[in-house]
Structures are given as C-alpha cells and as structure tokens.
C-alpha cells in the first residue's frame, strides 16, 4: 500500500487542481464549476475505497462505511469543500483527505458504527456571507427561504446558484440528519496560526472555538481648523476613537487568552487641515471564555464613558455575536490518550477561527485536531502543512474511531 504520508500529499496535490485561479492559490467558491469538479473527484475516490457515496441537497459530499449495528449513531469525519479567494491548498482539503485515508485504513471488521466521510459545502461564506452552509444544512438549520433571500454582491441568490449547480433549493430541508444520528464528529484542520509551528509541536488538540463579538463604533466631536485650534481645546473624534480601542486592545494583550482587532477606521471629513469631527471604526473581539468577552465589552463601555466625559458623543452598535463553543471533553481526552499511546507530542489550544465543528457540536460530540501551519500562514497561496503531521493526525483519528467502537 502507498505510504500514508505519500497518499495524503498526492491527494492534496491532485485536489489543488480544482481552482479558479491557477498559479495564484486555491479559489474554490461554493456551487462553482471548480467545486463541482472537486466534488466529482471525491465521489470517485470514495467509490474506489468502497464507500457508499452521495451528494446531499446542499451539495456536500458524503461517503459511508457501514458498521455492524446500523441503529447506532455514526462517526463522521471530514472538513469543507470550498476555499477563500486565492487561499491555500490545505484549508478544508487537508481534513477531507485525512478522512479519506482514515476510511482506507480503518479495520472494517471491527466497525460497529457507521463511519462517514464528509466534504461540506460553503464553510467560508466567501461569496454569500454567513458560511457553514453544509454543516448548518446537516443540522437542519437552513431552509429554502434562506436560499432565496441570501444573495451575493451581484444580486445572485444562493437558490439561483444552487440551481445552476444542479441542486434544487426547495429540497434543502432534506439535507438535515435526524437528531442523534451523528454521534461523534472529528475534523482535522490546519491551525491557521503560528502556535504549533513556533513551538515545534506536530499536533494540536482543540479545546473549543472562540466566541466573536463585533461592533460598529462612531465617535462624534467637532470639526475645526487644524492650524488655529490649540491642542487643549479640540474635540478630535479620531483621537477619542483611538483612545477607546487602544484600551480594549491593551486589555486583550494583558489577558493573553483573547484578541481584539480594529479592522477598519475612517475619519471625516478626512483632510490635512481639518480636525476630524467624526470617526468610525469596526471592532472585533474573540475569546473562548464567555467571561473574557464580557470583560472586554466592559472595558469598551468604560472607555466610551470616558470619551463622553471628555465631551465627545459616542454610539455603539453591536453588529454580530457568536457564543464560544466547547468541544467534547470526552473526545479531547480520548485524543490526548491516543497521542500518549502513539508517542506523538501535542498541546491543547483554542481555535481562533470558526469551523464546521462548532455547528455540528450543537448535535454531536465534536473534536478537532490541528496540524501546524508553516509560518502561521493561512488563507493565502503560501499556506502549507507537512504531510507527516497530517499523517500523525490520521493515526490519532484512527485510534479515536477505534476507541469509539468500544464505548459502552
Ligand atoms: Zn477551514
């Protein structure tokens, strides 16, 4: 048999052909012809491994190895089919290829529960926003009205694009799995951050996925002549805005287990010689602990209060909030024990990025294994993970599936 490392490297190389931007990274947008070609490749690969193959009403691809007791909930393993624009060849694809290699190497004689490989549609949300389309469909949380309502920037709806892809959006509810039919979910994924690579550790055991709070903040002061207004007599909205978010970022830095980012800031009217009378910024906070999110929000509110006291007007608009998701402590323990048995060094960490696992965790025990991202790079053509690390993740995954067969 082809070696595990070689098999993973070959599949990732083959899969990297399905891009709309050859030579400029992986661009595999949902319901595109590149995604169609990738889906057909997977169906063929799954068929060759003897899996029962199907595509669901969301366009996700599944392959099942039947266990002895079909009444038991399945073990699902995989990742997402799509990519960002000019992303890398590992995000999503790495986890699918690992799941395929697990299916090839599982001891089928000892399989009590169904093992299902999944390649989920539109996790990234690159064209239509939102994301997690495949996993939300599996969980029964997408309906036809959603597909008709949600549109890309050109005004093309998900429903229209699904039809062009060969799917009927009116059938989307049929993609839902019966509650309890997925017992456990494992997703192998690149870390997409620098921690494992910097520490030289081949495997990360993911404890949970951070919650995200987003805000639009507006600070209003007084526009005035930038030459004649003394520094101590200004109502500079931009300076006020900067003081606000620096307080939040400094707290995040001091705590170390959370992040806060201002991704955009604008000052108005925007001229050399006018003190800004209005400043707007987008602030995002991420943390695994709910109480940390509360603390950061508290710091934001206090900083805004101080800006008010300094004579500025402030407006805070929360634009979105997602809760932190804890992955299964039981599966985390099984994976830790597997690493010990196999002699694979590992460390536990939270995921700062969103994943399908957080959606499926709503109805199943979920686990994630991270492999190092070289240089901490992801969502860019330079994204790279070592096949040797992916192979180690597969070994741990196989141990996990074995352990799950023995569970009472
Ligand atoms: Zn991903």
Short mmCIF file of C-alpha atoms and ligand atoms in Angstrom, two decimals:
data_model
loop_
_atom_site.label_atom_id
_atom_site.label_comp_id
_atom_site.label_asym_id
_atom_site.label_seq_id
_atom_site.Cartn_x
_atom_site.Cartn_y
_atom_site.Cartn_z
CA UNK A 1 0.00 0.00 0.00
CA UNK A 2 1.10 3.56 -0.75
CA UNK A 3 2.51 5.16 2.41
CA UNK A 4 0.14 7.31 4.43
CA UNK A 5 2.20 10.48 4.07
CA UNK A 6 2.60 9.99 0.33
CA UNK A 7 -1.10 9.28 -0.12
CA UNK A 8 -2.09 12.48 1.69
CA UNK A 9 0.45 14.57 -0.23
CA UNK A 10 -0.69 13.09 -3.55
CA UNK A 11 -4.37 13.71 -2.85
CA UNK A 12 -3.77 17.30 -1.75
CA UNK A 13 -1.72 17.87 -4.89
CA UNK A 14 -4.47 16.37 -7.07
CA UNK A 15 -7.18 18.35 -5.30
CA UNK A 16 -5.25 21.62 -5.73
CA UNK A 17 -6.09 21.47 -9.46
CA UNK A 18 -9.66 22.48 -8.68
CA UNK A 19 -9.06 26.21 -8.51
CA UNK A 20 -10.39 29.17 -10.47
CA UNK A 21 -7.02 30.94 -10.07
CA UNK A 22 -4.26 28.55 -11.19
CA UNK A 23 -0.87 29.81 -10.07
CA UNK A 24 -2.50 32.21 -7.62
CA UNK A 25 -3.66 29.89 -4.90
CA UNK A 26 -6.86 27.98 -4.35
CA UNK A 27 -10.13 29.65 -5.30
CA UNK A 28 -13.00 27.20 -4.95
CA UNK A 29 -16.15 29.16 -4.33
CA UNK A 30 -19.42 27.45 -3.40
CA UNK A 31 -21.50 25.99 -6.25
CA UNK A 32 -18.80 26.86 -8.81
CA UNK A 33 -17.55 24.63 -11.60
CA UNK A 34 -14.29 24.10 -9.68
CA UNK A 35 -16.30 22.88 -6.69
CA UNK A 36 -18.31 20.61 -8.99
CA UNK A 37 -15.08 19.10 -10.34
CA UNK A 38 -13.72 18.69 -6.79
CA UNK A 39 -16.96 17.01 -5.68
CA UNK A 40 -16.80 14.56 -8.59
CA UNK A 41 -13.15 13.78 -7.76
CA UNK A 42 -14.16 12.99 -4.17
CA UNK A 43 -17.08 10.81 -5.23
CA UNK A 44 -14.75 8.77 -7.41
CA UNK A 45 -12.13 8.49 -4.65
CA UNK A 46 -14.78 7.44 -2.13
CA UNK A 47 -16.20 4.90 -4.57
CA UNK A 48 -12.76 3.38 -5.09
CA UNK A 49 -12.48 2.94 -1.33
CA UNK A 50 -15.77 1.03 -1.33
CA UNK A 51 -17.79 3.73 0.41
CA UNK A 52 -21.49 4.28 -0.22
CA UNK A 53 -21.40 7.73 -1.86
CA UNK A 54 -23.97 10.51 -2.10
CA UNK A 55 -24.31 14.24 -2.54
CA UNK A 56 -26.87 15.91 -0.31
CA UNK A 57 -29.32 18.72 -1.13
CA UNK A 58 -26.75 21.33 -0.03
CA UNK A 59 -24.08 19.96 -2.39
CA UNK A 60 -21.99 18.39 0.38
CA UNK A 61 -20.44 15.03 -0.50
CA UNK A 62 -20.60 12.02 1.83
CA UNK A 63 -19.17 8.51 1.81
CA UNK A 64 -20.25 5.84 4.26
CA UNK A 65 -18.62 2.68 5.54
CA UNK A 66 -21.43 0.68 7.10
CA UNK A 67 -20.91 -0.52 10.66
CA UNK A 68 -22.31 -3.78 12.01
CA UNK A 69 -25.05 -2.09 14.01
CA UNK A 70 -26.87 0.38 11.77
CA UNK A 71 -29.03 1.56 14.66
CA UNK A 72 -26.03 3.23 16.33
CA UNK A 73 -25.19 6.89 15.67
CA UNK A 74 -22.43 7.31 13.09
CA UNK A 75 -18.92 8.67 13.49
CA UNK A 76 -18.43 11.50 10.97
CA UNK A 77 -15.09 12.83 9.85
CA UNK A 78 -14.15 15.45 7.29
CA UNK A 79 -13.98 19.15 6.58
CA UNK A 80 -15.10 21.68 3.98
CA UNK A 81 -15.04 21.51 0.20
CA UNK A 82 -14.75 25.23 -0.57
CA UNK A 83 -11.95 27.75 -0.13
CA UNK A 84 -11.48 31.50 0.13
CA UNK A 85 -10.31 33.57 -2.86
CA UNK A 86 -6.63 32.83 -3.58
CA UNK A 87 -6.34 30.74 -0.43
CA UNK A 88 -4.19 27.70 0.20
CA UNK A 89 -4.40 24.01 -0.66
CA UNK A 90 -4.76 22.76 2.93
CA UNK A 91 -7.67 24.68 4.45
CA UNK A 92 -10.57 22.22 4.24
CA UNK A 93 -8.91 19.91 1.72
CA UNK A 94 -6.39 18.65 4.30
CA UNK A 95 -9.15 17.41 6.60
CA UNK A 96 -11.08 15.72 3.79
CA UNK A 97 -8.00 13.87 2.54
CA UNK A 98 -7.19 12.74 6.09
CA UNK A 99 -10.75 11.42 6.47
CA UNK A 100 -10.42 9.51 3.18
CA UNK A 101 -7.18 7.93 4.38
CA UNK A 102 -8.87 7.02 7.66
CA UNK A 103 -11.62 5.27 5.68
CA UNK A 104 -8.97 3.36 3.73
CA UNK A 105 -7.13 2.24 6.86
CA UNK A 106 -9.95 1.55 9.31
CA UNK A 107 -10.30 -2.03 10.47
CA UNK A 108 -13.65 -2.66 8.77
CA UNK A 109 -14.13 -5.98 10.58
CA UNK A 110 -14.24 -4.17 13.91
CA UNK A 111 -16.51 -1.34 12.80
CA UNK A 112 -19.66 -1.33 14.93
CA UNK A 113 -20.86 2.13 13.97
CA UNK A 114 -21.09 3.71 10.52
CA UNK A 115 -18.06 5.79 9.58
CA UNK A 116 -18.99 8.71 7.33
CA UNK A 117 -16.54 10.90 5.41
CA UNK A 118 -17.91 14.38 4.71
CA UNK A 119 -16.89 17.24 2.42
CA UNK A 120 -19.12 20.14 3.43
CA UNK A 121 -20.30 22.92 1.12
CA UNK A 122 -19.53 26.61 1.70
CA UNK A 123 -17.91 26.82 5.12
CA UNK A 124 -16.05 30.02 4.29
CA UNK A 125 -19.02 32.17 3.29
CA UNK A 126 -16.84 33.89 0.71
CA UNK A 127 -19.48 34.58 -1.90
CA UNK A 128 -22.75 34.73 0.02
CA UNK A 129 -21.55 35.68 3.52
CA UNK A 130 -22.56 33.67 6.53
CA UNK A 131 -20.77 30.41 5.77
CA UNK A 132 -21.23 26.96 7.39
CA UNK A 133 -23.90 26.24 4.76
CA UNK A 134 -23.21 22.50 4.54
CA UNK A 135 -22.97 21.90 8.28
CA UNK A 136 -25.99 24.09 9.04
CA UNK A 137 -27.94 22.10 6.43
CA UNK A 138 -26.88 18.85 8.10
CA UNK A 139 -28.17 20.27 11.39
CA UNK A 140 -31.49 21.24 9.78
CA UNK A 141 -30.88 24.97 10.16
CA UNK A 142 -31.13 26.06 6.52
CA UNK A 143 -34.45 26.37 4.72
CA UNK A 144 -35.50 27.24 1.18
CA UNK A 145 -36.44 30.78 2.24
CA UNK A 146 -32.83 31.35 3.33
CA UNK A 147 -31.59 30.20 -0.08
CA UNK A 148 -33.95 32.59 -1.85
CA UNK A 149 -33.20 35.51 0.48
CA UNK A 150 -29.40 35.43 0.70
CA UNK A 151 -27.63 36.98 -2.29
CA UNK A 152 -24.07 37.68 -3.39
CA UNK A 153 -22.94 41.29 -4.05
CA UNK A 154 -24.13 40.97 -7.68
CA UNK A 155 -27.63 40.08 -6.53
CA UNK A 156 -27.45 36.37 -7.40
CA UNK A 157 -29.25 34.34 -4.74
CA UNK A 158 -27.99 31.11 -3.19
CA UNK A 159 -31.07 29.46 -4.71
CA UNK A 160 -30.21 30.62 -8.25
CA UNK A 161 -26.61 29.48 -7.90
CA UNK A 162 -27.70 26.13 -6.44
CA UNK A 163 -29.92 25.53 -9.48
CA UNK A 164 -27.03 26.32 -11.82
CA UNK A 165 -25.00 23.76 -9.82
CA UNK A 166 -27.69 21.12 -10.31
CA UNK A 167 -29.37 21.32 -6.90
CA UNK A 168 -32.98 22.12 -6.02
CA UNK A 169 -33.04 24.71 -3.20
CA UNK A 170 -36.65 23.79 -2.42
CA UNK A 171 -35.35 20.40 -1.21
CA UNK A 172 -32.71 21.83 1.15
CA UNK A 173 -34.52 20.74 4.32
CA UNK A 174 -33.97 17.11 3.26
CA UNK A 175 -30.24 17.58 3.89
CA UNK A 176 -30.94 17.52 7.64
CA UNK A 177 -29.80 14.46 9.57
CA UNK A 178 -32.16 13.02 12.16
CA UNK A 179 -31.33 14.30 15.67
CA UNK A 180 -28.93 11.88 17.34
CA UNK A 181 -27.91 10.15 14.10
CA UNK A 182 -24.45 11.74 14.21
CA UNK A 183 -22.82 10.55 17.41
CA UNK A 184 -19.33 11.97 17.02
CA UNK A 185 -17.61 14.36 14.62
CA UNK A 186 -13.88 14.74 14.02
CA UNK A 187 -12.34 17.49 11.89
CA UNK A 188 -8.64 17.59 11.10
CA UNK A 189 -7.56 21.07 10.04
CA UNK A 190 -4.55 23.34 9.68
CA UNK A 191 -4.12 25.54 12.75
CA UNK A 192 -4.07 28.69 10.59
CA UNK A 193 -1.99 30.36 13.30
CA UNK A 194 1.63 30.31 14.49
CA UNK A 195 1.49 28.44 17.82
CA UNK A 196 2.22 24.82 16.80
CA UNK A 197 4.81 25.82 14.20
CA UNK A 198 6.65 28.10 16.62
CA UNK A 199 6.66 25.52 19.38
CA UNK A 200 7.59 22.66 17.07
CA UNK A 201 4.63 20.53 18.18
CA UNK A 202 3.07 18.35 15.45
CA UNK A 203 -0.48 18.18 16.78
CA UNK A 204 -2.94 20.49 18.50
CA UNK A 205 -5.95 19.20 20.43
CA UNK A 206 -8.66 21.82 20.13
CA UNK A 207 -10.49 22.61 23.35
CA UNK A 208 -13.07 24.89 21.81
CA UNK A 209 -13.84 27.54 19.26
CA UNK A 210 -13.87 31.17 20.29
CA UNK A 211 -16.94 33.35 20.53
CA UNK A 212 -16.88 36.51 18.42
CA UNK A 213 -18.44 39.90 19.16
CA UNK A 214 -18.44 42.65 16.56
CA UNK A 215 -19.28 46.33 16.91
CA UNK A 216 -19.57 49.43 14.82
CA UNK A 217 -18.42 52.40 16.89
CA UNK A 218 -19.00 56.04 15.98
CA UNK A 219 -17.35 58.94 17.82
CA UNK A 220 -18.56 62.48 17.19
CA UNK A 221 -16.55 65.59 18.08
CA UNK A 222 -16.26 68.96 16.38
CA UNK A 223 -14.57 69.61 13.05
CA UNK A 224 -12.43 72.70 13.24
CA UNK A 225 -9.40 74.46 11.80
CA UNK A 226 -6.32 72.31 12.36
CA UNK A 227 -3.99 75.29 12.39
CA UNK A 228 -5.73 77.69 14.72
CA UNK A 229 -7.33 75.41 17.32
CA UNK A 230 -4.93 74.76 20.25
CA UNK A 231 -4.37 71.15 21.23
CA UNK A 232 -6.13 71.54 24.56
CA UNK A 233 -9.28 73.00 23.02
CA UNK A 234 -10.12 70.30 20.50
CA UNK A 235 -12.91 67.78 20.24
CA UNK A 236 -10.98 65.44 17.97
CA UNK A 237 -13.18 62.43 17.19
CA UNK A 238 -10.33 60.35 15.77
CA UNK A 239 -8.10 60.83 18.80
CA UNK A 240 -11.06 59.94 21.01
CA UNK A 241 -11.82 56.82 18.97
CA UNK A 242 -8.18 55.72 19.16
CA UNK A 243 -8.15 56.04 22.96
CA UNK A 244 -11.27 53.89 23.12
CA UNK A 245 -9.99 50.92 21.14
CA UNK A 246 -6.45 51.06 22.48
CA UNK A 247 -7.87 50.46 25.96
CA UNK A 248 -9.65 47.36 24.69
CA UNK A 249 -6.60 46.09 22.79
CA UNK A 250 -4.33 46.68 25.79
CA UNK A 251 -6.64 44.64 28.00
CA UNK A 252 -6.64 41.83 25.40
CA UNK A 253 -2.85 41.94 25.33
CA UNK A 254 -2.62 41.84 29.13
CA UNK A 255 -5.01 38.87 29.39
CA UNK A 256 -3.29 36.86 26.66
CA UNK A 257 -6.20 34.45 26.12
CA UNK A 258 -8.24 36.67 23.81
CA UNK A 259 -7.83 39.04 20.88
CA UNK A 260 -9.29 42.42 19.93
CA UNK A 261 -8.90 43.96 16.49
CA UNK A 262 -9.87 47.17 14.74
CA UNK A 263 -10.03 46.15 11.09
CA UNK A 264 -11.21 49.47 9.71
CA UNK A 265 -11.15 53.08 10.83
CA UNK A 266 -12.34 56.15 8.99
CA UNK A 267 -12.08 59.83 9.88
CA UNK A 268 -14.29 62.59 8.47
CA UNK A 269 -14.14 64.85 6.64
CA UNK A 270 -10.63 63.48 6.03
CA UNK A 271 -8.25 66.31 5.30
CA UNK A 272 -4.82 67.58 6.43
CA UNK A 273 -6.16 70.79 7.82
CA UNK A 274 -9.41 69.78 9.49
CA UNK A 275 -9.68 68.23 12.94
CA UNK A 276 -11.86 65.12 12.44
CA UNK A 277 -15.38 65.72 13.66
CA UNK A 278 -16.42 62.15 13.14
CA UNK A 279 -14.62 58.81 13.41
CA UNK A 280 -15.97 55.34 12.79
CA UNK A 281 -14.31 52.01 13.45
CA UNK A 282 -15.09 48.30 13.31
CA UNK A 283 -14.08 46.41 16.43
CA UNK A 284 -13.99 42.64 16.84
CA UNK A 285 -13.24 40.62 19.99
CA UNK A 286 -12.66 36.87 20.24
CA UNK A 287 -12.29 34.66 23.31
CA UNK A 288 -13.00 31.10 24.37
CA UNK A 289 -14.25 32.21 27.79
CA UNK A 290 -17.61 33.93 27.92
CA UNK A 291 -16.47 35.95 30.94
CA UNK A 292 -13.49 37.27 28.96
CA UNK A 293 -15.84 38.54 26.25
CA UNK A 294 -17.87 40.23 28.99
CA UNK A 295 -14.72 41.79 30.44
CA UNK A 296 -13.61 43.14 27.05
CA UNK A 297 -17.06 44.55 26.43
CA UNK A 298 -16.96 46.11 29.89
CA UNK A 299 -13.65 47.79 29.03
CA UNK A 300 -15.17 49.06 25.78
CA UNK A 301 -18.14 50.56 27.61
CA UNK A 302 -15.93 52.18 30.20
CA UNK A 303 -13.67 53.67 27.52
CA UNK A 304 -16.74 55.05 25.74
CA UNK A 305 -17.90 56.55 29.03
CA UNK A 306 -14.55 58.30 29.40
CA UNK A 307 -14.86 59.65 25.85
CA UNK A 308 -18.28 61.03 26.75
CA UNK A 309 -16.85 62.65 29.85
CA UNK A 310 -14.25 64.30 27.61
CA UNK A 311 -17.04 65.97 25.63
CA UNK A 312 -17.41 63.56 22.72
CA UNK A 313 -20.60 61.89 21.61
CA UNK A 314 -20.37 58.11 21.14
CA UNK A 315 -22.57 55.48 19.51
CA UNK A 316 -22.06 51.76 19.90
CA UNK A 317 -23.80 49.30 17.63
CA UNK A 318 -23.25 45.57 18.21
CA UNK A 319 -23.39 44.04 14.71
CA UNK A 320 -22.98 40.34 15.49
CA UNK A 321 -22.25 37.96 18.33
CA UNK A 322 -21.50 34.24 18.37
CA UNK A 323 -21.06 32.24 21.55
CA UNK A 324 -17.88 30.31 22.33
CA UNK A 325 -18.27 26.58 21.65
CA UNK A 326 -16.66 23.95 23.88
CA UNK A 327 -15.71 20.81 22.01
CA UNK A 328 -16.32 17.43 23.67
CA UNK A 329 -14.13 16.93 26.78
CA UNK A 330 -14.52 13.16 26.34
CA UNK A 331 -13.20 13.14 22.77
CA UNK A 332 -10.44 15.54 23.84
CA UNK A 333 -9.39 13.01 26.48
CA UNK A 334 -9.51 10.10 24.00
CA UNK A 335 -7.32 12.09 21.60
CA UNK A 336 -4.88 13.01 24.37
CA UNK A 337 -4.63 9.35 25.39
CA UNK A 338 -4.13 8.33 21.75
CA UNK A 339 -1.26 10.82 21.42
CA UNK A 340 0.35 9.35 24.53
CA UNK A 341 -0.01 5.78 23.22
CA UNK A 342 1.41 6.75 19.83
CA UNK A 343 4.17 8.92 21.31
CA UNK A 344 3.02 12.00 19.38
CA UNK A 345 3.71 15.32 21.17
CA UNK A 346 0.64 17.52 21.38
CA UNK A 347 -0.71 20.58 23.11
CA UNK A 348 -4.20 21.87 23.80
CA UNK A 349 -5.36 25.12 22.27
CA UNK A 350 -8.48 27.04 21.38
CA UNK A 351 -9.38 27.78 17.78
CA UNK A 352 -9.47 31.48 16.99
CA UNK A 353 -11.14 30.73 13.65
CA UNK A 354 -14.62 29.36 13.03
CA UNK A 355 -15.14 25.79 11.77
CA UNK A 356 -17.97 23.43 10.80
CA UNK A 357 -17.17 21.53 14.02
CA UNK A 358 -18.77 24.32 16.06
CA UNK A 359 -22.03 23.88 14.15
CA UNK A 360 -22.10 20.09 14.40
CA UNK A 361 -21.15 20.36 18.10
CA UNK A 362 -24.75 21.55 18.55
CA UNK A 363 -25.96 17.98 18.00
CA UNK A 364 -22.99 15.65 18.43
CA UNK A 365 -19.78 15.26 20.37
CA UNK A 366 -17.18 17.09 18.31
CA UNK A 367 -13.39 17.15 18.25
CA UNK A 368 -10.76 18.89 16.17
CA UNK A 369 -7.11 18.09 15.56
CA UNK A 370 -4.86 20.89 14.33
CA UNK A 371 -1.65 20.41 12.37
CA UNK A 372 0.96 23.20 12.19
CA UNK A 373 0.66 25.87 9.51
CA UNK A 374 4.14 26.76 8.30
CA UNK A 375 4.95 30.32 9.30
CA UNK A 376 1.44 30.58 10.74
CA UNK A 377 0.18 31.43 7.24
CA UNK A 378 -3.33 30.63 6.02
CA UNK A 379 -5.96 31.97 3.61
CA UNK A 380 -3.10 32.73 1.21
CA UNK A 381 -1.29 30.75 -1.51
CA UNK A 382 1.71 30.17 0.82
CA UNK A 383 -0.42 28.09 3.20
CA UNK A 384 1.41 24.80 3.79
CA UNK A 385 1.26 21.90 6.22
CA UNK A 386 3.57 18.91 6.44
CA UNK A 387 2.07 15.63 5.22
CA UNK A 388 3.96 13.91 8.05
CA UNK A 389 1.91 15.96 10.54
CA UNK A 390 -1.33 15.21 8.69
CA UNK A 391 -0.38 11.52 8.77
CA UNK A 392 0.06 11.72 12.55
CA UNK A 393 -3.38 13.32 12.82
CA UNK A 394 -4.79 10.40 10.81
CA UNK A 395 -3.17 7.94 13.22
CA UNK A 396 -4.74 9.70 16.19
CA UNK A 397 -8.07 9.82 14.34
CA UNK A 398 -7.92 6.07 13.71
CA UNK A 399 -7.24 5.48 17.40
CA UNK A 400 -10.21 7.68 18.26
CA UNK A 401 -12.55 5.80 15.94
CA UNK A 402 -11.30 2.52 17.39
CA UNK A 403 -11.94 3.79 20.92
CA UNK A 404 -15.46 4.90 19.97
CA UNK A 405 -16.33 1.37 18.79
CA UNK A 406 -15.55 0.06 22.27
CA UNK A 407 -17.55 2.67 24.16
CA UNK A 408 -20.49 1.33 26.09
ZN1 LIG B 1 -11.19 25.83 7.02
#
